[in-house]
Short mmCIF file of C-alpha atoms and ligand atoms in Angstrom, two decimals:
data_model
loop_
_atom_site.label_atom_id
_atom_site.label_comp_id
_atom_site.label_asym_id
_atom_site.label_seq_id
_atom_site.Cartn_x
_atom_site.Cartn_y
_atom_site.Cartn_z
CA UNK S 1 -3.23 46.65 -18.74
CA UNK S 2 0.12 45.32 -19.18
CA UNK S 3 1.43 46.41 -22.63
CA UNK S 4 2.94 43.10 -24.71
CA UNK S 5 5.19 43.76 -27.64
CA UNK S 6 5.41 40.61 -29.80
CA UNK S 7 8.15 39.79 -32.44
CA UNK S 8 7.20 37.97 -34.94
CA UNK S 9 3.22 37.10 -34.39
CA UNK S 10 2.24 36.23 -37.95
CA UNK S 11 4.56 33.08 -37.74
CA UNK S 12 3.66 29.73 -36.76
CA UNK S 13 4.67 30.12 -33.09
CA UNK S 14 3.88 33.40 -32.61
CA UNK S 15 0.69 33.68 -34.33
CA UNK S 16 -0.94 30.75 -32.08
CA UNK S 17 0.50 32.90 -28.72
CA UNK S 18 -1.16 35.89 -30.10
CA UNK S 19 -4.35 33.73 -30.16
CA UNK S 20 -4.19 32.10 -26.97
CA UNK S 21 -2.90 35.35 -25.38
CA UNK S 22 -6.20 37.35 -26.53
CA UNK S 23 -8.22 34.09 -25.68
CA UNK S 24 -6.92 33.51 -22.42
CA UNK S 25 -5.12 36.57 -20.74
CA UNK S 26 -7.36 39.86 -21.12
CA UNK S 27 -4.80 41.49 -18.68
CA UNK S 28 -2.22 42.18 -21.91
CA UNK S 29 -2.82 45.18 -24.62
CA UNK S 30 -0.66 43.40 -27.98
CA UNK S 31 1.23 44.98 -30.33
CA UNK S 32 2.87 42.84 -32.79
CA UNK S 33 6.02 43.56 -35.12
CA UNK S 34 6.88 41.50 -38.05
CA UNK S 35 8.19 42.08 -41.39
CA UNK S 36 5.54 39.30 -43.22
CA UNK S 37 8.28 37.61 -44.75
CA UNK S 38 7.66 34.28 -46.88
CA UNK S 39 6.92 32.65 -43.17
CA UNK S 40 4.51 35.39 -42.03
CA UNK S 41 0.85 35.57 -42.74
CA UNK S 42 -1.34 38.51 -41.88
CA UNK S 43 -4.08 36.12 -42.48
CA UNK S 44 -2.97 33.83 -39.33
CA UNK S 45 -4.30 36.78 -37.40
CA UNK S 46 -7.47 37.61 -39.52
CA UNK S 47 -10.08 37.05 -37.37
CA UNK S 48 -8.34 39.01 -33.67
CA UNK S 49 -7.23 41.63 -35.81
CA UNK S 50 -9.69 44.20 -34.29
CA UNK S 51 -8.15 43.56 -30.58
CA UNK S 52 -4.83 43.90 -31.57
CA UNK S 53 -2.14 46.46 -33.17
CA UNK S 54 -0.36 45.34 -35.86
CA UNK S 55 3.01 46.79 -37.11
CA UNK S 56 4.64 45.54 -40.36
CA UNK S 57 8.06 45.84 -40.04
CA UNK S 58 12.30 44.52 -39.50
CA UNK S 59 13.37 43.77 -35.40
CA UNK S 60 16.65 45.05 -37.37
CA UNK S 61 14.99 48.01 -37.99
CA UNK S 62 16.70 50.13 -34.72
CA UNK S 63 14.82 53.32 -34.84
CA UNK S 64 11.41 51.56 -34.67
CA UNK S 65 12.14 48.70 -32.42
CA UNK S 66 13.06 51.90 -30.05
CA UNK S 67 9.96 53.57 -30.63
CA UNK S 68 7.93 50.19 -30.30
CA UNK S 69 9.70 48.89 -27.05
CA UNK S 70 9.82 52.38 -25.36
CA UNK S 71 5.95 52.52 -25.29
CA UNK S 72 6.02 48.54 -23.78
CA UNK S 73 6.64 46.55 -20.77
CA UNK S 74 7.34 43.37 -22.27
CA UNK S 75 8.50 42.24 -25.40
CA UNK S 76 8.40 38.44 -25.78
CA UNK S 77 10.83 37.97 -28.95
CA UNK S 78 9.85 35.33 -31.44
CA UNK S 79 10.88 36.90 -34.59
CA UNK S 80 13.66 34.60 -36.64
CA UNK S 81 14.09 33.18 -40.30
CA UNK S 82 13.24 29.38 -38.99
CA UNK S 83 14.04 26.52 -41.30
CA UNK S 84 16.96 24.31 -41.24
CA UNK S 85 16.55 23.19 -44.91
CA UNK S 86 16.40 27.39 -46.01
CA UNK S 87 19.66 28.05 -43.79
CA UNK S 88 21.35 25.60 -45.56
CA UNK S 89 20.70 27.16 -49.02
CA UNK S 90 21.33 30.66 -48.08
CA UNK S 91 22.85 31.60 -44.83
CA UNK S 92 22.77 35.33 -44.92
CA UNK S 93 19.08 36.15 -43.52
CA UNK S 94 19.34 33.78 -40.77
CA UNK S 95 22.62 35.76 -39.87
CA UNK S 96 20.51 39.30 -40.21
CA UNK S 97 17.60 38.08 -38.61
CA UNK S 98 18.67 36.18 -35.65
CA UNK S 99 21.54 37.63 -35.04
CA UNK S 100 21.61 41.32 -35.75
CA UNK S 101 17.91 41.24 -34.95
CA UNK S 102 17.89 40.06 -31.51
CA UNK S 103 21.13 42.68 -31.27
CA UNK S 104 18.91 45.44 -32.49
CA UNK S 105 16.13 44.58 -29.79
CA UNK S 106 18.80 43.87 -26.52
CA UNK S 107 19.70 47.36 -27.64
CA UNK S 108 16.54 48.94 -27.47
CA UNK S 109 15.32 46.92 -24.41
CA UNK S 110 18.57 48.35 -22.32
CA UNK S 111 17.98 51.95 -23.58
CA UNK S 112 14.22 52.21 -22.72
CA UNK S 113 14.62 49.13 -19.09
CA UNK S 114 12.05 46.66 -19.97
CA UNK S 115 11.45 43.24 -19.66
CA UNK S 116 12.52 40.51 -22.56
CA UNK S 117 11.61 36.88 -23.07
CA UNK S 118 13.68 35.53 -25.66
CA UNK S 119 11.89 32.43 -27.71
CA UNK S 120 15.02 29.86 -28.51
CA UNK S 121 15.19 26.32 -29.46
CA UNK S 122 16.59 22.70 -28.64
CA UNK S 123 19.17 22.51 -31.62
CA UNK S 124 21.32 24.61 -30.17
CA UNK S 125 22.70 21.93 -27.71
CA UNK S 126 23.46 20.02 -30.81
CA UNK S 127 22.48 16.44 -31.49
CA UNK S 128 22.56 13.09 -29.60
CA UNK S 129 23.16 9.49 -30.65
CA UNK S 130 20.42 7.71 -31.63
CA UNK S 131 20.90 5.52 -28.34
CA UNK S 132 22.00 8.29 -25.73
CA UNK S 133 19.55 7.87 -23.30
CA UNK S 134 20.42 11.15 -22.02
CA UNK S 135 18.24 14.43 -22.56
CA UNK S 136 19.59 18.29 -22.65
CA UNK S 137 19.64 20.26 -19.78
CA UNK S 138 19.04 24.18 -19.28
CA UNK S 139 23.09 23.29 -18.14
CA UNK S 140 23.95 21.74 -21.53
CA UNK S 141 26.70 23.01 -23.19
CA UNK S 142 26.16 25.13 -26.47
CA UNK S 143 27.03 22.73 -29.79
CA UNK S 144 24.73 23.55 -32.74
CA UNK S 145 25.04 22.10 -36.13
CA UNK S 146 23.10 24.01 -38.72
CA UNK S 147 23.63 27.63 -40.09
CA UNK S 148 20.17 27.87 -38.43
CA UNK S 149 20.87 26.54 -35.35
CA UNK S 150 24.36 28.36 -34.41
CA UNK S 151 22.24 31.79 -35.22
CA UNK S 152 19.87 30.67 -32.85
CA UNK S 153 22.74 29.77 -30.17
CA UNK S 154 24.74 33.55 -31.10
CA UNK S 155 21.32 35.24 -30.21
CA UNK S 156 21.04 33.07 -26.83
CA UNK S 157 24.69 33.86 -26.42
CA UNK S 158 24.17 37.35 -26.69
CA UNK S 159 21.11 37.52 -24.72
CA UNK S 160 23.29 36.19 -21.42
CA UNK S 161 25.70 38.59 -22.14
CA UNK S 162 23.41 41.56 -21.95
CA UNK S 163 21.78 39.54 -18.89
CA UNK S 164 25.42 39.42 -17.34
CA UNK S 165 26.90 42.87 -18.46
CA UNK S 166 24.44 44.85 -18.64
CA UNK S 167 21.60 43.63 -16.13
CA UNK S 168 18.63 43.48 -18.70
CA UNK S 169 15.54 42.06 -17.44
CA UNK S 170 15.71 38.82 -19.52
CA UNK S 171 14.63 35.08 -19.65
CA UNK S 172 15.23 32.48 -22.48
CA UNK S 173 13.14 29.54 -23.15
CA UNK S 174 14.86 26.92 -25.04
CA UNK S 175 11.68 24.07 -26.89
CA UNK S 176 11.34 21.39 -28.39
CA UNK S 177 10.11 20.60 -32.40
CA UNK S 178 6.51 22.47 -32.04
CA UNK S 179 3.63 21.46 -33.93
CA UNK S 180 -0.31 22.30 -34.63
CA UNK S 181 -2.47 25.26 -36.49
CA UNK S 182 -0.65 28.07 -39.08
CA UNK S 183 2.78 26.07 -39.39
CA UNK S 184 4.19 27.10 -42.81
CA UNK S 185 4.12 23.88 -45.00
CA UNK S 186 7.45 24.13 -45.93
CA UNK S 187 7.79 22.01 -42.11
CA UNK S 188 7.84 17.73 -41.51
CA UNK S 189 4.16 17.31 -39.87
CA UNK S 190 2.58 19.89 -42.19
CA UNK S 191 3.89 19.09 -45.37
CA UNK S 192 3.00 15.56 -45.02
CA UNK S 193 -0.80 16.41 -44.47
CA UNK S 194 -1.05 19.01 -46.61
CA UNK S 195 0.96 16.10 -49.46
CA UNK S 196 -1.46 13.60 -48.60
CA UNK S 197 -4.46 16.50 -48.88
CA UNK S 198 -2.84 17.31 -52.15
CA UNK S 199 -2.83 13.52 -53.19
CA UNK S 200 1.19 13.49 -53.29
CA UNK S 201 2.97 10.55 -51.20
CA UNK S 202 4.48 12.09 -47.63
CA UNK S 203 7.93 12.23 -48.07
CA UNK S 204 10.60 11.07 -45.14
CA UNK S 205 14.10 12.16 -45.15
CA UNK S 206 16.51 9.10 -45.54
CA UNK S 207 15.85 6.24 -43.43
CA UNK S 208 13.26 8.17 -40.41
CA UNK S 209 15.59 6.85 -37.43
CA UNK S 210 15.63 10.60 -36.17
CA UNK S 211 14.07 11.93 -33.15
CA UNK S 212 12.62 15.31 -32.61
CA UNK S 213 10.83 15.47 -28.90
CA UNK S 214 7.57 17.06 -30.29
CA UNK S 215 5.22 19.20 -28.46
CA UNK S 216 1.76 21.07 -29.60
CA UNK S 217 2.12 24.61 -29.95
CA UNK S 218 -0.31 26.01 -26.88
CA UNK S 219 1.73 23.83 -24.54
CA UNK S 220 4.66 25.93 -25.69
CA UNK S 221 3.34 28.89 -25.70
CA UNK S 222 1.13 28.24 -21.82
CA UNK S 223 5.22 27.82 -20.78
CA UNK S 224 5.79 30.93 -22.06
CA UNK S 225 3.19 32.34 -19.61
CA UNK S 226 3.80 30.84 -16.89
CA UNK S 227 8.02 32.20 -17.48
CA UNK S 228 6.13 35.38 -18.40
CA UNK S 229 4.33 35.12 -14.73
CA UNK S 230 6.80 33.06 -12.52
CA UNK S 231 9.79 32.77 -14.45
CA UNK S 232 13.14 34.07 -11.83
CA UNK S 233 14.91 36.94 -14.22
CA UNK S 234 18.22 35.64 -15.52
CA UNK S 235 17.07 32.47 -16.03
CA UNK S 236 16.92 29.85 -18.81
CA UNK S 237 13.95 27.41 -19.11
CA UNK S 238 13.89 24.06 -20.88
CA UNK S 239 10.63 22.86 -22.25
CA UNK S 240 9.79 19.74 -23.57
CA UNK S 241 6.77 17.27 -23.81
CA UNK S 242 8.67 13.74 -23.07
CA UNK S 243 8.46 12.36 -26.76
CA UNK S 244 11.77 11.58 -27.66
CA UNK S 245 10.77 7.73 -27.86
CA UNK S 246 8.82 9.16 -31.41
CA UNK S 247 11.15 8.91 -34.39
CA UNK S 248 9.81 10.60 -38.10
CA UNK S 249 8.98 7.15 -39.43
CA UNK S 250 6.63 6.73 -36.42
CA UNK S 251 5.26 10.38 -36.90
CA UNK S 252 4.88 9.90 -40.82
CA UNK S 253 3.28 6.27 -40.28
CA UNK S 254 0.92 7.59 -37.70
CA UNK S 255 -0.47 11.00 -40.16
CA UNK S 256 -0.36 8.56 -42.82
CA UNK S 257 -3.22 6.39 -40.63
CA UNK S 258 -4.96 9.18 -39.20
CA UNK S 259 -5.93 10.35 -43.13
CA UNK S 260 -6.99 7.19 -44.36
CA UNK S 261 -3.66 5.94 -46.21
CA UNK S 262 -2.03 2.53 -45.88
CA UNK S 263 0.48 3.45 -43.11
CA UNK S 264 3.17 2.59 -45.90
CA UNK S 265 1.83 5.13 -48.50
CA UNK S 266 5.09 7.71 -48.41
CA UNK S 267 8.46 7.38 -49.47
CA UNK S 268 11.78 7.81 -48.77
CA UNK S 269 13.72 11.16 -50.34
CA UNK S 270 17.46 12.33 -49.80
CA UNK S 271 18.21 13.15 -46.42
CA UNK S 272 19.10 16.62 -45.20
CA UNK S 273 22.77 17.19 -45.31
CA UNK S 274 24.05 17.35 -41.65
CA UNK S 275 20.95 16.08 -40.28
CA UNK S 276 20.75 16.37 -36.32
CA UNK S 277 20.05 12.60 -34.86
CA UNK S 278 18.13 13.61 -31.83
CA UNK S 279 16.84 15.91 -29.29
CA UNK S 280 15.26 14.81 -25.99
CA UNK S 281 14.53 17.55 -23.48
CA UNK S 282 14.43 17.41 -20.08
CA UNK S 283 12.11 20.38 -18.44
CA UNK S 284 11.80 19.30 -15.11
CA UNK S 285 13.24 22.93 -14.01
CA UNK S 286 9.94 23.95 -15.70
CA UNK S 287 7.43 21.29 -14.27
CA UNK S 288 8.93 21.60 -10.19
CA UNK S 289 9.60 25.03 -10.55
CA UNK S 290 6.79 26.63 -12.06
CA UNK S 291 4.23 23.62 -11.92
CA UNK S 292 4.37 23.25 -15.66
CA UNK S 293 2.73 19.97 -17.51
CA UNK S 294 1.77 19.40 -21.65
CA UNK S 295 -2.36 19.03 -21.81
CA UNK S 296 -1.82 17.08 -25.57
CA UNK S 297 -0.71 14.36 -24.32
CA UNK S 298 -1.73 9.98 -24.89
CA UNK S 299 0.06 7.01 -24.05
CA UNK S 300 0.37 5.83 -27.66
CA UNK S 301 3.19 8.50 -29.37
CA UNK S 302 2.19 11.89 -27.09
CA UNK S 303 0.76 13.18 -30.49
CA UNK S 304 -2.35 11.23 -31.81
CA UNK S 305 -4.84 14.45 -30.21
CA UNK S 306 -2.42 16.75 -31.28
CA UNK S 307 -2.32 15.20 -34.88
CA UNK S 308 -5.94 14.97 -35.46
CA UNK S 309 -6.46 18.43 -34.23
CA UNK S 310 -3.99 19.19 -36.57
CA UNK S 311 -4.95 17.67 -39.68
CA UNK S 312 -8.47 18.55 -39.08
CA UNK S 313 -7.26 22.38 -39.35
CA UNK S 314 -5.24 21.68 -42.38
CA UNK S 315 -8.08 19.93 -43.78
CA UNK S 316 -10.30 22.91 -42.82
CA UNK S 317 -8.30 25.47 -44.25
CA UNK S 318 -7.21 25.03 -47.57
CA UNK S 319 -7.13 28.72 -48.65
CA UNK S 320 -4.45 29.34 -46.09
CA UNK S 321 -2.40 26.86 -47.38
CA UNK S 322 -2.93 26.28 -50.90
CA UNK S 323 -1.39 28.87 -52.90
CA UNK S 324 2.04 28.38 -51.39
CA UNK S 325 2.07 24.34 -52.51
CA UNK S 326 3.22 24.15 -55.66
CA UNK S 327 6.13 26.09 -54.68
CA UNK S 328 7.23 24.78 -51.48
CA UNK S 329 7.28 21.21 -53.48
CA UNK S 330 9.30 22.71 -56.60
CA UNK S 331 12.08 23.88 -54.51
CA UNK S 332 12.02 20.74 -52.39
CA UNK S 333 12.06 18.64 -55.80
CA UNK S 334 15.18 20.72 -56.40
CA UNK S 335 17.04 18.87 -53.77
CA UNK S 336 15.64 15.36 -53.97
CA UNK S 337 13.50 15.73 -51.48
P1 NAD E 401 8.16 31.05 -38.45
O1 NAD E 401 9.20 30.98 -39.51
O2 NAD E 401 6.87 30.35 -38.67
O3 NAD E 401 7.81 32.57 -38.12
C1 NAD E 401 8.79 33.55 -38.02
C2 NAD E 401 8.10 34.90 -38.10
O4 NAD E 401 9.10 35.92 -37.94
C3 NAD E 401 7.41 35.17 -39.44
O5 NAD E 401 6.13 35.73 -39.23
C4 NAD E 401 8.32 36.18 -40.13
O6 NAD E 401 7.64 37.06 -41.01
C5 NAD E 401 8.91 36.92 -38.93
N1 NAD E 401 10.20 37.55 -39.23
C6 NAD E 401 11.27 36.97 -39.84
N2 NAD E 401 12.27 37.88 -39.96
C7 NAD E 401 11.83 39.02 -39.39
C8 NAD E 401 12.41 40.29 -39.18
N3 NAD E 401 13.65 40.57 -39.60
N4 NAD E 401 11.69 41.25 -38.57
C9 NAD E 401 10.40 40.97 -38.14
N5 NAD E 401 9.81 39.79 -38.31
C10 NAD E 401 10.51 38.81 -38.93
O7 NAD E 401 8.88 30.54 -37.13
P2 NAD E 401 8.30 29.71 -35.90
O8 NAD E 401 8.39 28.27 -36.20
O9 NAD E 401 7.00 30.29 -35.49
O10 NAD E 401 9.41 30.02 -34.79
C11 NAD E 401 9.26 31.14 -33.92
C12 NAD E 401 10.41 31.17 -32.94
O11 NAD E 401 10.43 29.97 -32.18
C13 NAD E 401 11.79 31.25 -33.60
O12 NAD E 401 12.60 32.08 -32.84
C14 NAD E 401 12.29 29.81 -33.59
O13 NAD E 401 13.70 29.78 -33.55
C15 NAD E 401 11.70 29.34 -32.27
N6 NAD E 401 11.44 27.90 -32.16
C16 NAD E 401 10.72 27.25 -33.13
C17 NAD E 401 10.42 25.91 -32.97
C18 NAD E 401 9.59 25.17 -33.99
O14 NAD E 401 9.44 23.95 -33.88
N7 NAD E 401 9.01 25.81 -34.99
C19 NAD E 401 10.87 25.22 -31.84
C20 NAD E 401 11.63 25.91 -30.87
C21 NAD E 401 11.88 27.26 -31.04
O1 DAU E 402 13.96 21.44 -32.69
C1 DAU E 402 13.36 22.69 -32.81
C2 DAU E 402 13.39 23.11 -34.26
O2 DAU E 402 12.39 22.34 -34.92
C3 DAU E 402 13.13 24.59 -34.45
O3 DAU E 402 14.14 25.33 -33.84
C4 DAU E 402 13.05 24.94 -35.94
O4 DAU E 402 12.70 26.30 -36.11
C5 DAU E 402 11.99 24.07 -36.58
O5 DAU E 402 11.94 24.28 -37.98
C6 DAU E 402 12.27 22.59 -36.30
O6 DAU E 402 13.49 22.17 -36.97
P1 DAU E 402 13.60 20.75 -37.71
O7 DAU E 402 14.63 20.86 -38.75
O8 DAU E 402 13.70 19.65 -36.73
O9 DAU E 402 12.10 20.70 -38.33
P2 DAU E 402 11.54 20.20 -39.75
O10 DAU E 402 10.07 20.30 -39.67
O11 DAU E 402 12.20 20.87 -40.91
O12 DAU E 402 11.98 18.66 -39.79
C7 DAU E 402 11.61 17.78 -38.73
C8 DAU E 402 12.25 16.42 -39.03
O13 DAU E 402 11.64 15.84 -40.17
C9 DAU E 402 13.73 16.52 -39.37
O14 DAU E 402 14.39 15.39 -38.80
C10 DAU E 402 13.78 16.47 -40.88
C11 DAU E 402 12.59 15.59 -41.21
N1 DAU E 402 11.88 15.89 -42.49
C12 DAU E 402 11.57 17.17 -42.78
C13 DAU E 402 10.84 17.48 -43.92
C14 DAU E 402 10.49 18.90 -44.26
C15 DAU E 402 11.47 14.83 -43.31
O15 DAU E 402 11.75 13.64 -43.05
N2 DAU E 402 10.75 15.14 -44.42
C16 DAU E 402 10.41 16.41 -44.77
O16 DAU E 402 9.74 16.61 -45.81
#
């Protein structure tokens, strides 16, 4: 058995790898570390928590991210404080967290030799024009916008360092806006359903021209496996699902028709401050190199089987949800949104 250590698995993203992992790869023994912070939910895991060990904790946390990663063999590291909107109203965790965090666990993976996968993101190549045809590359130069984002591109940053200087067994995967199951509603696709659930109109940021290239979670995370498998050490992988032709009016339109509304039933609210135009990956590396391809996709907006999956698990489970609603929409109120 191949011992997995993974950061931040009561999250949205990690929680659905920890599922698919113990679904589809009996070859791994999990551990997972996270501190269950607003974004984590032990209840994400409820039902696999008898083939898996769970450790509540910080990846800041130095003495037990040593004593964690010296008994694995791979850690893949999705632990991070994860919304744009949050970094923008208070800065500080998203420095701890992404920063000092990934830090602490370079650290620890040096000291004790093992192998790292680092979980990064899209924004931190910065934005495009609305009309740029062009998409990012794993080549792209580094130009984020957001407190979020430039933590995001200091961890990559220092990842490559310890790659270069030090010689750590590392990859980095760099994806796309993910969607699906056990995304905190406080995010675009799930705070619309779980509005329209909640009989509140969706709410769009200003005027829904931007893009985000969106991609189902377990096509993310089967990337991650197949870096996890094949990926060449050293090496940064794109990954994308080719829907940057999908802007948030189209996304907000389309949820709006998939539950029954007029396609019209939302309305517009202030727009983020900042706000990144568009991202458009380009992941051939990871399709010709490592035979890569999305399963959710259609020829409509790439997202209509990926929507109704999702809104059918929204719709499905309320309890998960539910008690964190009336918050999430105060504080959003708060700004104008
Ligand atoms: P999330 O906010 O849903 O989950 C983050 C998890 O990390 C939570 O369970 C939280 O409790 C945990 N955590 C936070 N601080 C911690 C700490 N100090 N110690 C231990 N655990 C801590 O985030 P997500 O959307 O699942 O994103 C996961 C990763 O994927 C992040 O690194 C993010 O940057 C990256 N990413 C996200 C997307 C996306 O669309 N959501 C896209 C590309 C990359
Ligand atoms: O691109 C990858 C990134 O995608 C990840 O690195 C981040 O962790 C993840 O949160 C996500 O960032 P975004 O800021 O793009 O996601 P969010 O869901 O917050 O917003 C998606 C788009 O929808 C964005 O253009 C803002 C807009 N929006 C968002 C909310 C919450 C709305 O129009 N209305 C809303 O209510």
């Amino acid at each position: 058995m191949t011992k997995l250590l993974i950061t931040g698995g009561a999250g949205f993203i990690g929680s659905n790898f920890v599922h698919y992992t113990v679904k589809n790869k009996p070859e791994y023994e999990i551990t997972v570390i996270d501190k269950l912070t607003y974004a984590g939910n032990k209840d994400s895991l409820a039902t696999i928590l008898d083939k898996i060990t769970f450790v509540e904790g910080d990846i800041c946390d130095r003495e037990l991210m040593d004593t964690l990663i010296k008994d694995t063999d791979i850690v893949v590291h999705f632990a991070a404080e994860s919304h744009n909107d949050n970094s923008l109203r208070e800065p500080w965790p998203f420095v701890e967290t992404n920063i000092i965090g990934t830090y602490t666990i370079l650290e620890a993976v040096r000291a004790h030799g093992k192998r790292l996968h680092h979980i990064s993101t899209d924004e931190v190549f910065g934005d495009l024009e609305l009309d740029d045809p062009n998409r990012f590359t794993e080549s792209t130069p580094y130009n984020p916008s957001s407190p979020y984002s430039s933590t995001k591109a200091g961890s990559d940053m220092l990842v490559r360092a310890w790659i270069r200087s030090f010689g750590i067994n590392a990859t980095i995967s760099n994806c796309s806006n993910n969607y699906g199951p056990y995304q905190h509603i406080e995010k675009f696709i799930p705070r619309q359903i779980t509005n329209i659930l909640s009989d509140i109109k969706p709410k769009l940021y200003g005027t829904g021209e931007q893009v985000r290239d969106w991609i189902h979670v377990d096509d993310h995370n089967a990337a991650v496996h197949l870096i996890l498998e094949k990926g060449t050490l050293g090496e940064t992988y794109i990954i994308g699902a080719d829907n940057d032709h999908v802007n948030n009016k189209m996304v907000i339109e389309l949820i709006c028709e998939l539950m029954g509304k007029g396609k019209d039933w939302y309305e517009h609210v202030n727009d983020r401050p900042g706000h990144d135009l568009r991202y458009a990956m380009d992941s051939s590396k990871l399709r010709t190199e490592l035979g890569w391809e999305p399963r959710y996709t259609d020829n409509q907006t790439g997202m209509r089987d990926g929507l109704l999956q999702t809104i059918e698990w929204y719709t499905n489970n309320q309890s998960w949800w539910k008690a964190d609603k009336d918050s999430v929409e105060a504080s959003y109120a708060k700004q104008g949104q």
